[in-house]
XYZ file of C-alpha atoms in Angstrom:
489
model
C 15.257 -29.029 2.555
C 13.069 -27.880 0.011
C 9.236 -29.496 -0.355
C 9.305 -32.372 -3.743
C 5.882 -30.615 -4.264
C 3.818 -27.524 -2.748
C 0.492 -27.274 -1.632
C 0.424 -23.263 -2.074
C 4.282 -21.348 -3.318
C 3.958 -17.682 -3.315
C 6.007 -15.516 -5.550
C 7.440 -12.170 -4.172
C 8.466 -11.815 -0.559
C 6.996 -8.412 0.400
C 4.686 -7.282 2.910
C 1.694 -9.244 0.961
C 3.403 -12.322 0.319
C 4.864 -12.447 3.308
C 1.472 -11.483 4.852
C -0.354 -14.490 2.921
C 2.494 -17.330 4.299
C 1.587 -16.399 7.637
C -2.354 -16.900 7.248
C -1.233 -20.199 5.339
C 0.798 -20.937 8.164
C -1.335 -20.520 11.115
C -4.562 -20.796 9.834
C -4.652 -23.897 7.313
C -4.073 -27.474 7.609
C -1.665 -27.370 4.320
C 1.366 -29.997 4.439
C 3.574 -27.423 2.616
C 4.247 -24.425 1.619
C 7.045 -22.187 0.391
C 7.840 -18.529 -0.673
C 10.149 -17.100 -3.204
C 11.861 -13.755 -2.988
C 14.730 -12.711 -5.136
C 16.570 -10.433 -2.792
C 18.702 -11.771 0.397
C 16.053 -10.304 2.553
C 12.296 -9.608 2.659
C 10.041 -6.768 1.946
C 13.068 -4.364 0.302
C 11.802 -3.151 -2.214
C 8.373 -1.123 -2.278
C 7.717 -2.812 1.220
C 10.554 -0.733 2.698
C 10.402 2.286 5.281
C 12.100 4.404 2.662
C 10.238 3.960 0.036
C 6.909 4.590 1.358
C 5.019 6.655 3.597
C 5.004 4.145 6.840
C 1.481 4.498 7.032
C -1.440 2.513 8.682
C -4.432 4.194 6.527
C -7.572 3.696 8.509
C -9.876 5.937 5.790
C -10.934 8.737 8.446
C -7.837 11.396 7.014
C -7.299 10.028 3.916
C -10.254 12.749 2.084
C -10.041 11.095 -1.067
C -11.690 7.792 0.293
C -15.442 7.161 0.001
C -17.125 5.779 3.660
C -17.202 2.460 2.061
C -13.778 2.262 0.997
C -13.081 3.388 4.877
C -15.446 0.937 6.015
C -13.240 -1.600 4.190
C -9.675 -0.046 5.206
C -10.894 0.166 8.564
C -11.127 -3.182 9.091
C -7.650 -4.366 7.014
C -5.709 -1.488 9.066
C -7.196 -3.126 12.050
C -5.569 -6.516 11.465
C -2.292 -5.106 11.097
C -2.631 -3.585 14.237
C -4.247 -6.765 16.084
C -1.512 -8.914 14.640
C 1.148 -5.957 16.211
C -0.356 -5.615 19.345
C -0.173 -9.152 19.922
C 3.251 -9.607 19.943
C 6.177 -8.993 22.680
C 6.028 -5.021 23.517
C 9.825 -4.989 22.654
C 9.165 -6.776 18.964
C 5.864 -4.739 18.452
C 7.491 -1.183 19.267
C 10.176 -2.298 15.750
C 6.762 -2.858 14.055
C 3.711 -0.065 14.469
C 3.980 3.359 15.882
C 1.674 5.511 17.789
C 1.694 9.327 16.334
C -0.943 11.732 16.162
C -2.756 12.341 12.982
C -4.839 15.220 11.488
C -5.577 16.418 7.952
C -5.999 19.836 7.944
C -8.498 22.343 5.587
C -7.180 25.902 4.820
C -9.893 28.401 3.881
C -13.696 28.090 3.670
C -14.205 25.838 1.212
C -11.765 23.278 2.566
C -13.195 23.299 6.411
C -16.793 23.161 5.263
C -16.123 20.322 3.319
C -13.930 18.499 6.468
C -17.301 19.618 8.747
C -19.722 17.842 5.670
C -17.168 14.970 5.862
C -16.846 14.633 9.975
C -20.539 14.427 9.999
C -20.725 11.589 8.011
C -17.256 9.693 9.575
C -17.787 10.482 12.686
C -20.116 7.688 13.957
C -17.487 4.879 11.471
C -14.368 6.603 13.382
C -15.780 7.682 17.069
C -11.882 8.434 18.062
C -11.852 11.354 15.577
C -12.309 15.086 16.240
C -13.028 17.956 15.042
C -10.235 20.508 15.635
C -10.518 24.014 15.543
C -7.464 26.449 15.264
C -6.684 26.305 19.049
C -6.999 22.815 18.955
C -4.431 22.171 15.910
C -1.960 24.396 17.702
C -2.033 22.137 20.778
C -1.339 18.900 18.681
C 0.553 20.544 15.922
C 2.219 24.380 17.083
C 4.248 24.591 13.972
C 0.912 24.509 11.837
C -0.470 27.434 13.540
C 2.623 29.029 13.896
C 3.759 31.952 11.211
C 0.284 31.709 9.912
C -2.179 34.474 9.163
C -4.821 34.777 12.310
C -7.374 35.586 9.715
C -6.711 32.939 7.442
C -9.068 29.776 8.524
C -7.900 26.391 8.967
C -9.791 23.278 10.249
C -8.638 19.595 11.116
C -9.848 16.036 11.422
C -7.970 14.103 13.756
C -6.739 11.565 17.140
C -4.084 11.366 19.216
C -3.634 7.817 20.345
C -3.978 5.523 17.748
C -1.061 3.377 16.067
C -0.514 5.128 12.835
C 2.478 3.938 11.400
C 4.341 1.207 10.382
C 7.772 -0.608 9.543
C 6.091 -2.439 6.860
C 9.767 -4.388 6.651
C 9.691 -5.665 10.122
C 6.046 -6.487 9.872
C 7.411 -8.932 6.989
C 9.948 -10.323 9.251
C 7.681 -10.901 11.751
C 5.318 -12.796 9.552
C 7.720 -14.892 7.975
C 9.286 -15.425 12.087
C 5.500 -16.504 12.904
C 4.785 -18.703 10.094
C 8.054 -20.547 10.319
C 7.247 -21.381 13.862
C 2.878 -22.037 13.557
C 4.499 -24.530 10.340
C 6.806 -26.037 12.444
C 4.518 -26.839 15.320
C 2.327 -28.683 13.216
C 4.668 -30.783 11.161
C 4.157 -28.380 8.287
C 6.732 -27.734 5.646
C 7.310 -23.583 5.551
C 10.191 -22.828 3.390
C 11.738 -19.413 2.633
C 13.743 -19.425 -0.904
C 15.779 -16.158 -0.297
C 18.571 -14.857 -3.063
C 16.283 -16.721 -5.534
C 14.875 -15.366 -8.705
C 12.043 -16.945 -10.225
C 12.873 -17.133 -14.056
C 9.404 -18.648 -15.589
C 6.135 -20.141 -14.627
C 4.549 -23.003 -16.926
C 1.289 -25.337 -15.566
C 2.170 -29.208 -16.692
C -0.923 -31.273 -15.558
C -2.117 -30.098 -12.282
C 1.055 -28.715 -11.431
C 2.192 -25.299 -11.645
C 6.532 -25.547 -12.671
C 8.330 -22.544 -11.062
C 11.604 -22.082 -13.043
C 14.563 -20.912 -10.557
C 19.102 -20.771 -11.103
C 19.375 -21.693 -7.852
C 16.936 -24.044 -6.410
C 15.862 -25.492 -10.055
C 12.474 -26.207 -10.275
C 9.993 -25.918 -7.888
C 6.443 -27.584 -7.774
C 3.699 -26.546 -7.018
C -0.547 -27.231 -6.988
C -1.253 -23.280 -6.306
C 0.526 -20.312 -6.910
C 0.428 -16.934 -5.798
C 2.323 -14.270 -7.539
C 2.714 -10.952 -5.039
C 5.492 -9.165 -6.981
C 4.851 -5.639 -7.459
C 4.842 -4.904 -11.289
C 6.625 -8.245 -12.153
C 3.093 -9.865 -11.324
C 1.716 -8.452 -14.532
C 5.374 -9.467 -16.261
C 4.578 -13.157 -15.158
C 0.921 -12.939 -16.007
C 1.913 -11.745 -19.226
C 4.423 -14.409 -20.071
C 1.738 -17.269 -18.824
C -1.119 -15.114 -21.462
C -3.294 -13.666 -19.092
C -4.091 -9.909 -18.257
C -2.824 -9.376 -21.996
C -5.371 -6.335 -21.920
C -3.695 -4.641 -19.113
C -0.655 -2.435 -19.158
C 1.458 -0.820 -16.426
C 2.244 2.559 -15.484
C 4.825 2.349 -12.750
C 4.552 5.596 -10.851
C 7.340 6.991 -9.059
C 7.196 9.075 -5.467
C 10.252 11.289 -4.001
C 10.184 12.592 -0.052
C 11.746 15.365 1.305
C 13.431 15.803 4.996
C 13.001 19.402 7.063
C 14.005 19.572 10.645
C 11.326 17.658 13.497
C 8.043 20.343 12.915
C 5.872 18.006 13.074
C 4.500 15.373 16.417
C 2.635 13.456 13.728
C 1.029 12.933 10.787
C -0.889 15.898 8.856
C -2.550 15.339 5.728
C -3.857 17.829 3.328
C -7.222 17.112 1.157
C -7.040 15.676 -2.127
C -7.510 17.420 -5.321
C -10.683 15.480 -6.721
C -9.589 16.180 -9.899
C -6.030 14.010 -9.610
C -5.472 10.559 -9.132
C -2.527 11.087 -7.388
C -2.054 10.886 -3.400
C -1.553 14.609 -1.577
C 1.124 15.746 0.149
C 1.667 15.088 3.991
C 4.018 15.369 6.564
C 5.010 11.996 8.140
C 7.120 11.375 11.475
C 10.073 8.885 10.289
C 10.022 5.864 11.687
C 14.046 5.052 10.552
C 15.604 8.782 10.769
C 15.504 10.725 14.221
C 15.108 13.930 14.179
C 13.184 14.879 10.553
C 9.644 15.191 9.278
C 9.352 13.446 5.792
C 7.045 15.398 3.602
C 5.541 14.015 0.120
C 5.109 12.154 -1.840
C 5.851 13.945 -5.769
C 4.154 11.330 -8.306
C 5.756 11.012 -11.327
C 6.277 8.103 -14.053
C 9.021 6.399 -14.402
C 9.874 3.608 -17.250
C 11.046 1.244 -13.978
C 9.269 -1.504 -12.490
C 11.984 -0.640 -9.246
C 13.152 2.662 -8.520
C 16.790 2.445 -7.729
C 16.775 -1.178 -10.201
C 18.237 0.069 -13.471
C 17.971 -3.292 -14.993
C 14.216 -3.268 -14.441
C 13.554 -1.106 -17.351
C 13.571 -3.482 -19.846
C 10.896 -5.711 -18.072
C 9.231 -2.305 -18.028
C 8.987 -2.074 -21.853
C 7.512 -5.717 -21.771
C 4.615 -4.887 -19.286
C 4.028 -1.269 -20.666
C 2.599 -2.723 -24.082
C 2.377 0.797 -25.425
C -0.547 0.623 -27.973
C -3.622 2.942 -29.148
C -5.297 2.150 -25.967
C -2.576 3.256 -23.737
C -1.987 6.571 -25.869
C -5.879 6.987 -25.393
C -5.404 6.777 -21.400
C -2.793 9.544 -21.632
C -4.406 11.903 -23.725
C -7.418 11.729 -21.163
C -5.171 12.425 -18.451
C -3.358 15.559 -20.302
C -6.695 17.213 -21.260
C -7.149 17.822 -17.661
C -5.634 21.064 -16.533
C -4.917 20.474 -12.775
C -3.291 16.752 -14.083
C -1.015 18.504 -16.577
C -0.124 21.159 -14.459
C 0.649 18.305 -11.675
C 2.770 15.978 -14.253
C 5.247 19.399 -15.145
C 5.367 20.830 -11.398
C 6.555 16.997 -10.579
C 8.995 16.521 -12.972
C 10.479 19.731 -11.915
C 10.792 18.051 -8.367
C 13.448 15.492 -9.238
C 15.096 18.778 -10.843
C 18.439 18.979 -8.352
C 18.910 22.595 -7.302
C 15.775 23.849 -8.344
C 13.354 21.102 -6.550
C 13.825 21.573 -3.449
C 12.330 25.589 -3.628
C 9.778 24.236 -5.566
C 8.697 21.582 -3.119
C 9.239 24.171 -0.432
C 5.780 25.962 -1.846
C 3.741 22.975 -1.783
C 3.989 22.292 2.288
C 4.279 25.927 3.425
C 0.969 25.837 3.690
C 1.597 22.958 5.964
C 4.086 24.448 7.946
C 4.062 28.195 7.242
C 7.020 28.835 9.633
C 9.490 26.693 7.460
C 11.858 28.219 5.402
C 12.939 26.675 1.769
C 16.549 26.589 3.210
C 14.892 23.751 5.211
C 13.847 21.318 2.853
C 16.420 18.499 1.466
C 15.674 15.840 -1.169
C 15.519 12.726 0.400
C 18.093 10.775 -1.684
C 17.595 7.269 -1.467
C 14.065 7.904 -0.701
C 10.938 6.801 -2.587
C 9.524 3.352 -4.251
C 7.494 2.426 -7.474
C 3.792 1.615 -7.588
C 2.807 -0.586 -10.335
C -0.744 1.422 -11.471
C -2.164 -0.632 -14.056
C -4.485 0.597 -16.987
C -6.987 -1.130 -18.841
C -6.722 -1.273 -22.341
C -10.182 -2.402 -22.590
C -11.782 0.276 -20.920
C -8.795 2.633 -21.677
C -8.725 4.196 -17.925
C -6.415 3.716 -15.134
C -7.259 0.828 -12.790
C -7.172 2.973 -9.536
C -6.367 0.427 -6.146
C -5.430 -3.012 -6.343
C -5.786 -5.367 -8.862
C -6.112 -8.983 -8.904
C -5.804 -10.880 -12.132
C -7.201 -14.512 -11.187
C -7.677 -16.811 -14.396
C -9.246 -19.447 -12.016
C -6.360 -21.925 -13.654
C -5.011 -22.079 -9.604
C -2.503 -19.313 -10.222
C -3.246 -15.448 -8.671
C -1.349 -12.590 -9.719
C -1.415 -9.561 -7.402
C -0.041 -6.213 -7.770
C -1.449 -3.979 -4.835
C -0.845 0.149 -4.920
C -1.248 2.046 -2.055
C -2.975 1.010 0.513
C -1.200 -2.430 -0.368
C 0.910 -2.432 2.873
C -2.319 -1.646 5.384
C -4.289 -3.844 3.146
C -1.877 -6.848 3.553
C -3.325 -9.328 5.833
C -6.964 -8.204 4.096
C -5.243 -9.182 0.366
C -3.914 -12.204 1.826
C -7.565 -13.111 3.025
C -9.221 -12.912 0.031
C -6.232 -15.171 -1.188
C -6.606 -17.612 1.566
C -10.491 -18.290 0.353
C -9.585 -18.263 -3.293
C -6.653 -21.124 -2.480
C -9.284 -23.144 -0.274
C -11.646 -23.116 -3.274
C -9.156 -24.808 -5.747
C -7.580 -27.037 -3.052
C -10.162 -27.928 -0.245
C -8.066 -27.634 2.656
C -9.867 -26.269 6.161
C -9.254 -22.716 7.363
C -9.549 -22.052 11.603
C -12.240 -19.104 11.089
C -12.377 -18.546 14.666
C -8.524 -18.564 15.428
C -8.040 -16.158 12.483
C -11.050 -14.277 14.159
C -9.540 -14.071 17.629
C -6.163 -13.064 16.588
C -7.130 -10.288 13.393
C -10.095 -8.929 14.244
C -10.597 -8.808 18.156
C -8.438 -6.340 20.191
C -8.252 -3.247 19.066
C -11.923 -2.300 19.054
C -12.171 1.078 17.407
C -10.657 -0.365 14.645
C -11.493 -4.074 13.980
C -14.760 -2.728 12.260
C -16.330 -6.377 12.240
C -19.879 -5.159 11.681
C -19.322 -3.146 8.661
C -17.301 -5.557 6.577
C -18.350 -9.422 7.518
C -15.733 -12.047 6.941
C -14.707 -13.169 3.524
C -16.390 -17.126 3.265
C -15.449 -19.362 0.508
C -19.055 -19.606 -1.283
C -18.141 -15.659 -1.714
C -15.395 -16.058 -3.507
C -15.243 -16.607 -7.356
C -12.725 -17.629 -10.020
C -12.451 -15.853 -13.256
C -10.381 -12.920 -13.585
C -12.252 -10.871 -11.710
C -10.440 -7.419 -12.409
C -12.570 -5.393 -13.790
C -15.769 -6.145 -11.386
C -13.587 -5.321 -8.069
C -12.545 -1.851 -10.142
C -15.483 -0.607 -9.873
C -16.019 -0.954 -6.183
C -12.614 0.147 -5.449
C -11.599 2.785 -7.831
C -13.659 5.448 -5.660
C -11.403 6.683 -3.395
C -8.250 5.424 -4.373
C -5.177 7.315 -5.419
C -1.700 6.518 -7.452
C 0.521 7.426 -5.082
C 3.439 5.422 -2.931
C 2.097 5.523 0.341
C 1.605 2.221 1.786
């Protein structure tokens, strides 16, 4: 039975929303609260194995991210993995994944920038090596083999770390969790499945969630974790009317098992888009998955025809939006990326073309290997300001300070989950004044896994930290160095 009235309803049952009703859950002494998801399941959607790259990113292979941003992902990535490694071995194996990992410079320029970049990582990330060409080989044979013994290559990398992740049966597992933390302490915890939330309106103190099913649900605090729909709602309530979304689109491609983990390449610093890699699949046997392409697509879901419409509505094409294109297109390397990328979802002629952007990866493979991965590949909801008429690179938080937050989290949203649902724990406790176990949530998130619970670098969120107002723009500029548009999670 449904709650007459919620303490805290979140909107959007993916791996952050679901993420945020377990921390509510365990961790608070709320009387009730609820989650609605429109689908008949959670985490479907972008949250999915096959529609993003199933990774934990920690920040020590990921080139494109500064050593504070890794300082910060560290620590996020290492509550995932806490939370994982705390469960039954049986229900954490369906959950995170051990692989190897390595992103790998080809030529001079490349390895002399992953030697600068080891040098300064090294002492964040003690697990990660320096690996010279025999070394690669060992971990990865199909990199070495086929290639030129002149041509140099040079990789950062560890072998025994988790590294990937079922970001759906995370989800399940948080929504399991919560359901049974809630129930132990008299708490209402109720998951609205099959449920589409139709309009948001405040009366009073009370936020009015508009649903077909369930009718209207109540609610003192809401959190809105829905992808690109966030900015729809936040749109339709007037707030974040300077923002605009670019949903960006990312295909995979399957080639036999060449690879035992994950391999990286470095980012182009002059895109904004993730690089390649080649991923282990955590759902197909068998195959490497390399990618992902990046390309926009007028869909706020990628296989969700009827989503274009709400597209239009949230895209809010004006001067300011044209301005953010133009800036991109005057860029050579970005134009040359946009038409190389639409040629990808070309059938017949992408997969050759793909075949030339991982060779270098694996130069044994032959383009007869590579197949499209059809049915493959998510949206990410990149947002630009119209303000400051630039892209609003990593996630973005639109929090009027009303007691409504809407989130909409690009890569790494999935790693970042229980880290995004922090910062949304605080903000709820400062509207509502309920308590928060800081040293249960301590224990449990960031004690275990040592290497990576990075406690010194990144001190626990406290409520006097956190501030309303719609704080966008000021977390922009701390995040949007080393972040990419991309649909790795």
């Amino acid at each position: 039975m449904a709650a007459t009235t919620y303490d805290v309803l979140i909107v959007g049952g993916g791996v952050s929303g679901t993420a945020l009703l377990y921390e509510l859950a365990r961790y608070t002494d709320l009387k009730a609260i609820g989650l609605v998801e429109k689908y008949d399941k959670v985490a479907i959607v972008n949250s999915h194995g096959r529609n993003n790259s199933q990774t934990i990113h920690c920040g020590d292979i990921e080139t494109n991210y500064t050593l504070e941003k890794a300082r910060t992902t560290k620590r996020t990535a290492g509550m995932v993995i806490n939370f994982g490694t705390k469960l039954p071995d049986e229900e954490r194996d369906h959950i995170i994944y051990r692989y190897p990992k390595m992103v790998l410079g080809v030529g001079d320029k490349q390895c002399d920038f992953l030697r600068k970049r080891f040098d300064t990582f090294s002492e964040l990330f003690p697990k990660m090596r320096l690996l010279e060409r025999d070394d690669i080989a060992a971990q990865e044979p199909k990199v070495v083999e086929g290639r030129d013994p002149s041509e140099k290559i040079l990789a950062l990398g560890s072998t025994d770390e988790y590294t990937a992740v079922n970001y759906t049966t995370l989800s399940e597992a948080f929504v399991k969790y919560a359901e049974q933390d809630a129930a132990k302490k008299g708490m209402t915890c109720d998951l609205h499945l099959s449920t589409p939330v139709h309009g948001i309106e405040k009366e009073g103190d009370l936020f009015k969630v508009t649903t077909p099913n369930r009718g209207t649900l109540q609610a003192r605090y809401v959190v809105v974790a829905a992808g690109g729909h966030s900015l729809l709602f936040a749109h339709q309530m007037g707030y974040g009317l300077d923002k605009s979304c670019l949903p960006m689109a990312g295909s995979f491609y399957f080639t036999p098992k060449v690879l035992n983990g994950k391999v990286y390449t470095i980012q182009n610093e002059n895109l904004p888009f993730a690089a390649v890699h080649g991923d282990p699949d955590v759902l197909v046997d068998g195959k490497t998955r390399f990618g992902p392409t990046a390309l926009m697509l007028p869909l706020l879901e990628r296989y969700n025809s009827k989503t274009f419409t709400e597209f239009l509505r949230v895209f809010r094409f004006d001067s300011s939006v044209a301005k953010v294109f133009w800036d991109l297109l005057k860029v050579r390397d970005i134009r040359n990326y946009v038409f190389k990328n639409f040629l990808y979802e070309v059938p017949v002629l992408r997969e050759k073309l793909f075949y030339q952007s991982i060779k270098s990866i694996v130069p044994s493979l032959r383009s007869e290997d590579v197949e499209f991965a059809k049915g493959f590949g998510g949206v990410r909801p990149q947002l630009i300001d119209k303000s400051a008429k630039k892209l609003v690179m990593g996630e973005a938080k639109i929090d009027p300070g009303t007691g409504i937050v809407f989130n909409m989290t690009p890569s790494p949203g999935g790693t970042s989950c229980l880290g995004n649902a922090e910062k949304d724990l605080y903000l709820a406790q400062q509207y509502l004044g309920f308590n928060i176990d800081k040293e249960a949530f301590e224990r449990d998130l960031l004690m275990g896994e040592v290497e990576l619970r990075g406690l010194d670098e990144a001190p626990q969120m406290s409520p006097e930290k956190s501030s309303h107002g719609e704080n966008l723009d000021r977390e922009q500029e701390k995040e949007k160095a080393g972040k990419s548009v991309g649909p790795g999670a």
